[in-house]
Tab-separated table of N, CA and C and ligand atoms in Angstrom:
chain	number	residue	atom	x	y	z
A	19	MET	N	5.392	-21.664	-6.667
A	19	MET	CA	4.613	-20.442	-6.459
A	19	MET	C	3.368	-20.718	-5.605
A	20	ALA	N	3.003	-22.013	-5.489
A	20	ALA	CA	1.794	-22.357	-4.751
A	20	ALA	C	1.903	-21.946	-3.280
A	21	ASP	N	3.137	-21.971	-2.747
A	21	ASP	CA	3.287	-21.622	-1.339
A	21	ASP	C	3.715	-20.160	-1.149
A	22	PHE	N	3.580	-19.361	-2.201
A	22	PHE	CA	3.948	-17.938	-2.119
A	22	PHE	C	2.978	-17.183	-1.213
A	23	GLU	N	3.499	-16.558	-0.179
A	23	GLU	CA	2.689	-15.726	0.711
A	23	GLU	C	3.092	-14.274	0.510
A	24	PRO	N	2.237	-13.475	-0.131
A	24	PRO	CA	2.591	-12.089	-0.412
A	24	PRO	C	2.824	-11.284	0.869
A	25	LYS	N	3.826	-10.410	0.795
A	25	LYS	CA	4.061	-9.468	1.896
A	25	LYS	C	3.403	-8.154	1.507
A	26	ILE	N	2.462	-7.713	2.321
A	26	ILE	CA	1.718	-6.490	2.019
A	26	ILE	C	2.019	-5.449	3.098
A	27	VAL	N	2.327	-4.230	2.682
A	27	VAL	CA	2.508	-3.127	3.628
A	27	VAL	C	1.325	-2.173	3.443
A	28	ALA	N	0.670	-1.851	4.543
A	28	ALA	CA	-0.501	-0.956	4.474
A	28	ALA	C	-0.153	0.380	5.126
A	29	PHE	N	-0.311	1.454	4.360
A	29	PHE	CA	-0.125	2.810	4.872
A	29	PHE	C	-1.522	3.358	5.139
A	30	VAL	N	-1.834	3.588	6.396
A	30	VAL	CA	-3.213	3.970	6.733
A	30	VAL	C	-3.241	5.215	7.619
A	31	CYS	N	-4.367	5.907	7.590
A	31	CYS	CA	-4.518	7.055	8.492
A	31	CYS	C	-4.987	6.564	9.853
A	32	ASN	N	-4.612	7.304	10.859
A	32	ASN	CA	-4.902	6.935	12.234
A	32	ASN	C	-6.390	6.936	12.547
A	33	TRP	N	-7.100	7.924	11.994
A	33	TRP	CA	-8.449	8.193	12.498
A	33	TRP	C	-9.530	7.302	11.910
A	34	CYS	N	-9.354	6.838	10.708
A	34	CYS	CA	-10.387	5.981	10.108
A	34	CYS	C	-9.888	4.561	9.880
A	35	THR	N	-8.961	4.374	8.947
A	35	THR	CA	-8.605	2.997	8.582
A	35	THR	C	-7.908	2.261	9.722
A	36	TYR	N	-7.028	2.927	10.448
A	36	TYR	CA	-6.368	2.234	11.554
A	36	TYR	C	-7.411	1.798	12.587
A	37	ALA	N	-8.344	2.705	12.876
A	37	ALA	CA	-9.414	2.359	13.823
A	37	ALA	C	-10.297	1.247	13.246
A	38	GLY	N	-10.528	1.271	11.926
A	38	GLY	CA	-11.301	0.210	11.273
A	38	GLY	C	-10.596	-1.137	11.378
A	39	ALA	N	-9.268	-1.118	11.173
A	39	ALA	CA	-8.492	-2.358	11.289
A	39	ALA	C	-8.527	-2.859	12.737
A	40	ASP	N	-8.491	-1.916	13.674
A	40	ASP	CA	-8.589	-2.285	15.086
A	40	ASP	C	-9.943	-2.937	15.363
A	41	LEU	N	-10.986	-2.381	14.764
A	41	LEU	CA	-12.335	-2.940	14.936
A	41	LEU	C	-12.413	-4.363	14.376
A	42	THR	N	-11.688	-4.596	13.283
A	42	THR	CA	-11.649	-5.951	12.708
A	42	THR	C	-11.163	-6.935	13.769
A	43	GLY	N	-10.129	-6.516	14.479
A	43	GLY	CA	-9.577	-7.389	15.517
A	43	GLY	C	-10.513	-7.559	16.693
A	44	THR	N	-11.063	-6.442	17.179
A	44	THR	CA	-11.940	-6.552	18.355
A	44	THR	C	-13.245	-7.265	18.010
A	45	SER	N	-13.623	-7.251	16.722
A	45	SER	CA	-14.831	-7.981	16.289
A	45	SER	C	-14.509	-9.443	15.988
A	46	ARG	N	-13.240	-9.779	16.120
A	46	ARG	CA	-12.763	-11.160	15.870
A	46	ARG	C	-13.064	-11.629	14.458
A	47	ILE	N	-12.939	-10.704	13.509
A	47	ILE	CA	-13.100	-11.068	12.098
A	47	ILE	C	-11.732	-11.556	11.615
A	48	LYS	N	-11.712	-12.735	11.062
A	48	LYS	CA	-10.433	-13.293	10.594
A	48	LYS	C	-10.113	-12.766	9.195
A	49	TYR	N	-8.830	-12.470	8.981
A	49	TYR	CA	-8.387	-12.078	7.647
A	49	TYR	C	-6.926	-12.451	7.475
A	50	ALA	N	-6.466	-12.367	6.246
A	50	ALA	CA	-5.107	-12.800	5.916
A	50	ALA	C	-4.082	-12.078	6.800
A	51	PRO	N	-3.116	-12.825	7.349
A	51	PRO	CA	-2.128	-12.216	8.248
A	51	PRO	C	-0.933	-11.616	7.504
A	52	ASN	N	-1.070	-11.403	6.199
A	52	ASN	CA	0.078	-10.980	5.381
A	52	ASN	C	0.384	-9.492	5.457
A	53	VAL	N	-0.393	-8.738	6.203
A	53	VAL	CA	-0.267	-7.283	6.139
A	53	VAL	C	0.442	-6.706	7.370
A	54	LYS	N	1.345	-5.754	7.093
A	54	LYS	CA	1.978	-4.982	8.166
A	54	LYS	C	1.454	-3.557	8.024
A	55	ILE	N	0.934	-3.027	9.109
A	55	ILE	CA	0.292	-1.714	9.057
A	55	ILE	C	1.243	-0.627	9.533
A	56	ILE	N	1.329	0.442	8.761
A	56	ILE	CA	2.088	1.629	9.173
A	56	ILE	C	1.081	2.764	9.287
A	57	ARG	N	1.026	3.355	10.470
A	57	ARG	CA	-0.004	4.349	10.776
A	57	ARG	C	0.518	5.775	10.581
A	58	PHE	N	-0.258	6.572	9.888
A	58	PHE	CA	0.050	7.988	9.692
A	58	PHE	C	-1.075	8.825	10.298
A	59	PRO	N	-0.798	10.087	10.641
A	59	PRO	CA	-1.891	10.918	11.156
A	59	PRO	C	-3.018	11.051	10.133
A	60	CYS	N	-2.642	11.060	8.842
A	60	CYS	CA	-3.620	11.310	7.780
A	60	CYS	C	-3.001	10.810	6.467
A	61	THR	N	-3.814	10.389	5.521
A	61	THR	CA	-3.240	9.957	4.233
A	61	THR	C	-2.520	11.121	3.544
A	62	GLY	N	-2.925	12.330	3.888
A	62	GLY	CA	-2.263	13.507	3.324
A	62	GLY	C	-0.807	13.609	3.739
A	63	ARG	N	-0.412	12.889	4.786
A	63	ARG	CA	0.983	12.911	5.261
A	63	ARG	C	1.828	11.786	4.681
A	64	ILE	N	1.226	10.931	3.874
A	64	ILE	CA	1.977	9.794	3.340
A	64	ILE	C	2.814	10.251	2.150
A	65	ASP	N	4.113	10.116	2.309
A	65	ASP	CA	5.032	10.397	1.213
A	65	ASP	C	5.026	9.176	0.298
A	66	PHE	N	4.610	9.356	-0.932
A	66	PHE	CA	4.462	8.207	-1.816
A	66	PHE	C	5.794	7.554	-2.171
A	67	MET	N	6.907	8.229	-1.922
A	67	MET	CA	8.201	7.585	-2.124
A	67	MET	C	8.370	6.418	-1.135
A	68	LEU	N	7.637	6.484	-0.018
A	68	LEU	CA	7.686	5.374	0.941
A	68	LEU	C	7.122	4.096	0.336
A	69	LEU	N	6.203	4.243	-0.604
A	69	LEU	CA	5.657	3.056	-1.277
A	69	LEU	C	6.759	2.370	-2.076
A	70	LEU	N	7.564	3.190	-2.769
A	70	LEU	CA	8.685	2.616	-3.527
A	70	LEU	C	9.677	1.960	-2.575
A	71	LYS	N	9.906	2.600	-1.427
A	71	LYS	CA	10.829	2.015	-0.436
A	71	LYS	C	10.308	0.676	0.067
A	72	ALA	N	8.984	0.588	0.231
A	72	ALA	CA	8.397	-0.680	0.685
A	72	ALA	C	8.716	-1.774	-0.326
A	73	PHE	N	8.545	-1.469	-1.620
A	73	PHE	CA	8.865	-2.467	-2.652
A	73	PHE	C	10.360	-2.790	-2.641
A	74	ALA	N	11.169	-1.757	-2.476
A	74	ALA	CA	12.624	-1.976	-2.465
A	74	ALA	C	13.043	-2.858	-1.295
A	75	ASN	N	12.253	-2.816	-0.219
A	75	ASN	CA	12.606	-3.585	0.973
A	75	ASN	C	11.836	-4.895	1.093
A	76	GLY	N	11.244	-5.339	-0.005
A	76	GLY	CA	10.694	-6.693	0.008
A	76	GLY	C	9.188	-6.831	-0.045
A	77	ALA	N	8.451	-5.716	-0.071
A	77	ALA	CA	6.984	-5.850	-0.161
A	77	ALA	C	6.599	-6.334	-1.559
A	78	ASP	N	5.547	-7.126	-1.605
A	78	ASP	CA	5.002	-7.575	-2.890
A	78	ASP	C	3.782	-6.742	-3.280
A	79	GLY	N	3.197	-6.072	-2.303
A	79	GLY	CA	2.024	-5.250	-2.560
A	79	GLY	C	1.857	-4.211	-1.476
A	80	VAL	N	1.079	-3.183	-1.767
A	80	VAL	CA	0.890	-2.069	-0.841
A	80	VAL	C	-0.591	-1.690	-0.812
A	81	ILE	N	-1.051	-1.325	0.359
A	81	ILE	CA	-2.401	-0.761	0.510
A	81	ILE	C	-2.238	0.664	1.031
A	82	VAL	N	-2.991	1.592	0.467
A	82	VAL	CA	-3.088	2.950	1.016
A	82	VAL	C	-4.559	3.172	1.323
A	83	SER	N	-4.858	3.526	2.552
A	83	SER	CA	-6.269	3.693	2.901
A	83	SER	C	-6.436	4.749	3.989
A	84	GLY	N	-7.523	5.488	3.875
A	84	GLY	CA	-7.804	6.529	4.851
A	84	GLY	C	-9.293	6.791	4.946
A	85	CYS	N	-9.608	7.946	5.461
A	85	CYS	CA	-11.010	8.330	5.656
A	85	CYS	C	-11.707	8.513	4.308
A	86	HIS	N	-13.000	8.286	4.296
A	86	HIS	CA	-13.795	8.517	3.088
A	86	HIS	C	-13.751	10.006	2.720
A	87	PRO	N	-13.983	10.322	1.436
A	87	PRO	CA	-14.032	11.729	1.027
A	87	PRO	C	-14.990	12.519	1.931
A	88	ASN	N	-14.561	13.709	2.318
A	88	ASN	CA	-15.298	14.623	3.210
A	88	ASN	C	-15.323	14.172	4.672
A	89	ASP	N	-14.619	13.084	5.018
A	89	ASP	CA	-14.543	12.637	6.414
A	89	ASP	C	-13.150	12.788	7.008
A	90	CYS	N	-12.199	13.325	6.207
A	90	CYS	CA	-10.833	13.465	6.705
A	90	CYS	C	-10.832	14.374	7.937
A	91	HIS	N	-10.119	13.937	8.978
A	91	HIS	CA	-10.079	14.712	10.215
A	91	HIS	C	-9.266	15.988	10.079
A	92	TYR	N	-8.544	16.107	8.974
A	92	TYR	CA	-7.810	17.347	8.695
A	92	TYR	C	-8.415	18.017	7.466
A	93	SER	N	-9.662	17.707	7.240
A	93	SER	CA	-10.478	18.354	6.221
A	93	SER	C	-10.209	17.891	4.789
A	94	THR	N	-8.997	18.113	4.276
A	94	THR	CA	-8.767	17.792	2.860
A	94	THR	C	-7.545	16.910	2.620
A	95	GLY	N	-6.988	16.326	3.680
A	95	GLY	CA	-5.776	15.510	3.525
A	95	GLY	C	-5.967	14.372	2.532
A	96	ASN	N	-7.124	13.708	2.590
A	96	ASN	CA	-7.331	12.574	1.684
A	96	ASN	C	-7.480	13.018	0.229
A	97	PHE	N	-7.998	14.239	0.020
A	97	PHE	CA	-8.081	14.747	-1.358
A	97	PHE	C	-6.676	15.035	-1.894
A	98	HIS	N	-5.808	15.590	-1.026
A	98	HIS	CA	-4.415	15.828	-1.440
A	98	HIS	C	-3.742	14.500	-1.787
A	99	ALA	N	-3.981	13.488	-0.934
A	99	ALA	CA	-3.366	12.164	-1.173
A	99	ALA	C	-3.879	11.586	-2.488
A	100	ARG	N	-5.141	11.729	-2.749
A	100	ARG	CA	-5.698	11.169	-3.984
A	100	ARG	C	-5.092	11.851	-5.212
A	101	ARG	N	-4.910	13.159	-5.106
A	101	ARG	CA	-4.289	13.880	-6.235
A	101	ARG	C	-2.862	13.399	-6.457
A	102	ARG	N	-2.127	13.232	-5.344
A	102	ARG	CA	-0.742	12.752	-5.468
A	102	ARG	C	-0.715	11.347	-6.069
A	103	TRP	N	-1.697	10.523	-5.692
A	103	TRP	CA	-1.781	9.157	-6.213
A	103	TRP	C	-1.951	9.171	-7.726
A	104	MET	N	-2.773	10.100	-8.239
A	104	MET	CA	-3.000	10.171	-9.682
A	104	MET	C	-1.681	10.451	-10.417
A	105	VAL	N	-0.837	11.304	-9.849
A	105	VAL	CA	0.461	11.613	-10.455
A	105	VAL	C	1.417	10.438	-10.268
A	106	PHE	N	1.392	9.877	-9.061
A	106	PHE	CA	2.313	8.793	-8.722
A	106	PHE	C	2.086	7.568	-9.605
A	107	ARG	N	0.834	7.336	-10.000
A	107	ARG	CA	0.509	6.177	-10.838
A	107	ARG	C	1.292	6.191	-12.147
A	108	ARG	N	1.460	7.393	-12.687
A	108	ARG	CA	2.238	7.501	-13.945
A	108	ARG	C	3.707	7.161	-13.691
A	109	LEU	N	4.199	7.560	-12.520
A	109	LEU	CA	5.583	7.232	-12.166
A	109	LEU	C	5.751	5.712	-12.058
A	110	LEU	N	4.716	5.051	-11.557
A	110	LEU	CA	4.783	3.590	-11.441
A	110	LEU	C	4.998	2.954	-12.803
A	111	GLU	N	4.239	3.432	-13.793
A	111	GLU	CA	4.405	2.894	-15.150
A	111	GLU	C	5.856	3.066	-15.586
A	112	PHE	N	6.419	4.242	-15.272
A	112	PHE	CA	7.796	4.535	-15.658
A	112	PHE	C	8.776	3.594	-14.965
A	113	THR	N	8.533	3.319	-13.678
A	113	THR	CA	9.462	2.468	-12.928
A	113	THR	C	9.229	0.984	-13.197
A	114	GLY	N	8.115	0.662	-13.844
A	114	GLY	CA	7.849	-0.735	-14.176
A	114	GLY	C	7.133	-1.504	-13.082
A	115	ILE	N	6.631	-0.798	-12.064
A	115	ILE	CA	5.854	-1.479	-11.018
A	115	ILE	C	4.401	-1.539	-11.475
A	116	ASP	N	3.858	-2.730	-11.523
A	116	ASP	CA	2.470	-2.935	-11.931
A	116	ASP	C	1.549	-2.250	-10.911
A	117	SER	N	0.721	-1.306	-11.372
A	117	SER	CA	-0.115	-0.543	-10.430
A	117	SER	C	-1.136	-1.428	-9.716
A	118	ARG	N	-1.355	-2.654	-10.221
A	118	ARG	CA	-2.267	-3.562	-9.509
A	118	ARG	C	-1.666	-4.035	-8.188
A	119	ARG	N	-0.369	-3.768	-7.987
A	119	ARG	CA	0.247	-4.133	-6.716
A	119	ARG	C	-0.085	-3.127	-5.615
A	120	ILE	N	-0.717	-2.018	-5.995
A	120	ILE	CA	-1.088	-1.006	-5.001
A	120	ILE	C	-2.602	-0.865	-4.981
A	121	THR	N	-3.166	-1.045	-3.807
A	121	THR	CA	-4.610	-0.914	-3.639
A	121	THR	C	-4.888	0.369	-2.882
A	122	TRP	N	-5.750	1.168	-3.454
A	122	TRP	CA	-6.147	2.431	-2.829
A	122	TRP	C	-7.570	2.272	-2.341
A	123	SER	N	-7.846	2.673	-1.104
A	123	SER	CA	-9.204	2.491	-0.605
A	123	SER	C	-9.535	3.502	0.496
A	124	TRP	N	-10.812	3.567	0.788
A	124	TRP	CA	-11.291	4.330	1.940
A	124	TRP	C	-11.914	3.327	2.904
A	125	VAL	N	-11.488	3.328	4.142
A	125	VAL	CA	-12.096	2.450	5.149
A	125	VAL	C	-12.313	3.287	6.406
A	126	SER	N	-13.557	3.377	6.861
A	126	SER	CA	-13.843	4.178	8.053
A	126	SER	C	-13.626	3.361	9.323
A	127	ALA	N	-13.712	4.042	10.458
A	127	ALA	CA	-13.518	3.382	11.754
A	127	ALA	C	-14.618	2.366	12.040
A	128	ALA	N	-15.733	2.459	11.330
A	128	ALA	CA	-16.858	1.539	11.558
A	128	ALA	C	-16.860	0.370	10.578
A	129	GLU	N	-15.818	0.300	9.709
A	129	GLU	CA	-15.835	-0.695	8.637
A	129	GLU	C	-14.784	-1.794	8.835
A	130	GLY	N	-14.871	-2.441	9.959
A	130	GLY	CA	-13.938	-3.539	10.235
A	130	GLY	C	-14.051	-4.654	9.202
A	131	ALA	N	-15.266	-4.986	8.817
A	131	ALA	CA	-15.466	-6.058	7.832
A	131	ALA	C	-14.893	-5.653	6.482
A	132	LYS	N	-15.022	-4.361	6.135
A	132	LYS	CA	-14.485	-3.896	4.851
A	132	LYS	C	-12.959	-4.009	4.847
A	133	TRP	N	-12.340	-3.697	5.984
A	133	TRP	CA	-10.875	-3.816	6.072
A	133	TRP	C	-10.450	-5.264	5.807
A	134	ALA	N	-11.151	-6.199	6.426
A	134	ALA	CA	-10.819	-7.616	6.222
A	134	ALA	C	-10.966	-7.989	4.747
A	135	GLN	N	-12.039	-7.541	4.110
A	135	GLN	CA	-12.257	-7.857	2.685
A	135	GLN	C	-11.163	-7.226	1.827
A	136	LEU	N	-10.807	-5.993	2.174
A	136	LEU	CA	-9.771	-5.282	1.419
A	136	LEU	C	-8.441	-6.029	1.487
A	137	VAL	N	-8.059	-6.437	2.679
A	137	VAL	CA	-6.787	-7.157	2.841
A	137	VAL	C	-6.854	-8.493	2.099
A	138	ASN	N	-7.926	-9.229	2.284
A	138	ASN	CA	-8.041	-10.541	1.616
A	138	ASN	C	-7.993	-10.394	0.100
A	139	ALA	N	-8.713	-9.406	-0.434
A	139	ALA	CA	-8.731	-9.207	-1.887
A	139	ALA	C	-7.348	-8.805	-2.393
A	140	THR	N	-6.665	-7.950	-1.644
A	140	THR	CA	-5.327	-7.511	-2.049
A	140	THR	C	-4.352	-8.674	-2.033
A	141	VAL	N	-4.413	-9.475	-0.992
A	141	VAL	CA	-3.518	-10.643	-0.901
A	141	VAL	C	-3.748	-11.563	-2.094
A	142	GLU	N	-5.000	-11.816	-2.447
A	142	GLU	CA	-5.284	-12.714	-3.572
A	142	GLU	C	-4.819	-12.117	-4.892
A	143	GLU	N	-5.031	-10.807	-5.063
A	143	GLU	CA	-4.603	-10.150	-6.301
A	143	GLU	C	-3.078	-10.223	-6.438
A	144	VAL	N	-2.374	-9.921	-5.360
A	144	VAL	CA	-0.906	-9.930	-5.404
A	144	VAL	C	-0.387	-11.369	-5.526
A	145	ARG	N	-1.065	-12.297	-4.910
A	145	ARG	CA	-0.670	-13.711	-5.042
A	145	ARG	C	-0.723	-14.127	-6.520
A	146	ALA	N	-1.769	-13.673	-7.207
A	146	ALA	CA	-1.913	-14.006	-8.629
A	146	ALA	C	-0.806	-13.348	-9.470
A	147	LEU	N	-0.348	-12.157	-9.045
A	147	LEU	CA	0.724	-11.470	-9.777
A	147	LEU	C	2.086	-12.108	-9.527
A	148	GLY	N	2.205	-12.791	-8.379
A	148	GLY	CA	3.481	-13.411	-8.023
A	148	GLY	C	4.366	-12.458	-7.237
A	149	PRO	N	5.511	-12.949	-6.778
A	149	PRO	CA	6.410	-12.100	-5.976
A	149	PRO	C	6.916	-10.916	-6.793
A	150	TYR	N	7.127	-9.795	-6.111
A	150	TYR	CA	7.695	-8.622	-6.787
A	150	TYR	C	9.210	-8.734	-6.698
A	151	LYS	N	9.854	-8.914	-7.847
A	151	LYS	CA	11.303	-9.099	-7.830
A	151	LYS	C	12.045	-8.085	-8.702
A	152	ALA	N	11.295	-7.287	-9.448
A	152	ALA	CA	11.925	-6.406	-10.429
A	152	ALA	C	12.987	-5.508	-9.798
A	153	TYR	N	12.675	-4.934	-8.636
A	153	TYR	CA	13.629	-4.023	-8.009
A	153	TYR	C	14.929	-4.752	-7.682
A	154	HIS	N	14.792	-5.949	-7.117
A	154	HIS	CA	15.976	-6.706	-6.714
A	154	HIS	C	16.767	-7.180	-7.928
A	155	ASP	N	16.039	-7.534	-9.011
A	155	ASP	CA	16.728	-7.921	-10.245
A	155	ASP	C	17.541	-6.747	-10.779
A	156	LEU	N	16.934	-5.556	-10.801
A	156	LEU	CA	17.630	-4.367	-11.293
A	156	LEU	C	18.802	-4.008	-10.384
A	157	ALA	N	18.569	-4.057	-9.073
A	157	ALA	CA	19.629	-3.725	-8.116
A	157	ALA	C	20.792	-4.706	-8.269
A	158	GLY	N	20.471	-5.980	-8.494
A	158	GLY	CA	21.508	-7.005	-8.681
A	158	GLY	C	22.324	-6.728	-9.930
A	159	LYS	N	21.650	-6.351	-11.032
A	159	LYS	CA	22.362	-6.043	-12.277
A	159	LYS	C	23.277	-4.847	-12.089
A	160	ALA	N	22.760	-3.821	-11.352
A	160	ALA	CA	23.570	-2.621	-11.116
A	160	ALA	C	24.815	-2.985	-10.320
A	161	THR	N	24.653	-3.844	-9.323
A	161	THR	CA	25.800	-4.246	-8.500
A	161	THR	C	26.787	-5.042	-9.349
A	162	GLU	N	26.267	-5.958	-10.189
A	162	GLU	CA	27.140	-6.739	-11.071
A	162	GLU	C	27.972	-5.804	-11.960
A	163	LYS	N	27.291	-4.779	-12.517
A	163	LYS	CA	27.965	-3.818	-13.387
A	163	LYS	C	29.077	-3.100	-12.647
A	164	GLU	N	28.778	-2.678	-11.394
A	164	GLU	CA	29.783	-1.980	-10.592
A	164	GLU	C	30.983	-2.880	-10.348
A	165	VAL	N	30.726	-4.154	-10.086
A	165	VAL	CA	31.806	-5.093	-9.790
A	165	VAL	C	32.664	-5.321	-11.019
A	166	THR	N	32.000	-5.528	-12.201
A	166	THR	CA	32.768	-5.848	-13.403
A	166	THR	C	33.486	-4.627	-13.981
A	167	HIS	N	32.899	-3.422	-13.769
A	167	HIS	CA	33.543	-2.217	-14.315
A	167	HIS	C	34.354	-1.470	-13.271
A	168	GLY	N	34.391	-2.012	-12.087
A	168	GLY	CA	35.201	-1.443	-11.045
A	168	GLY	C	34.660	-0.148	-10.585
B	8	FES	FE1	-7.968	10.053	7.678
B	8	FES	FE2	-7.091	12.443	6.749
B	8	FES	S1	-7.420	11.850	8.807
B	8	FES	S2	-7.459	10.628	5.649
């Protein structure tokens, strides 16, 4: 487990967090390379089922980040996303995904350093949790059942 490198998928809004992550790069701030960024127009457009798909496809952790409250470029998209997150968290408990594998944050276009800290902290938290294998274990059992029961 010492050489475990967590795979993190970040769902971010275009106008704040994506620009903030870009600033991290242009400011030459170093941070963990474990993150793959998926850009959305707004956090309000993020379908939270995509988070489950990320886990199903091998992610060990997920970041969701957008504009700070009252800074959303579509006015209330981030409030809608936050409300959906509150409901989605209960679904996580049901599915058995540890909610510590998902980091929710606000990062503005001027917060390149915050983005780096967020990614580094998430990588360390997920590293401590270990690889996410529950989905694959369950999928494997389901396939075994199909094979044995025809
Ligand atoms: Fe950034 Fe809505 S545009 S959260």
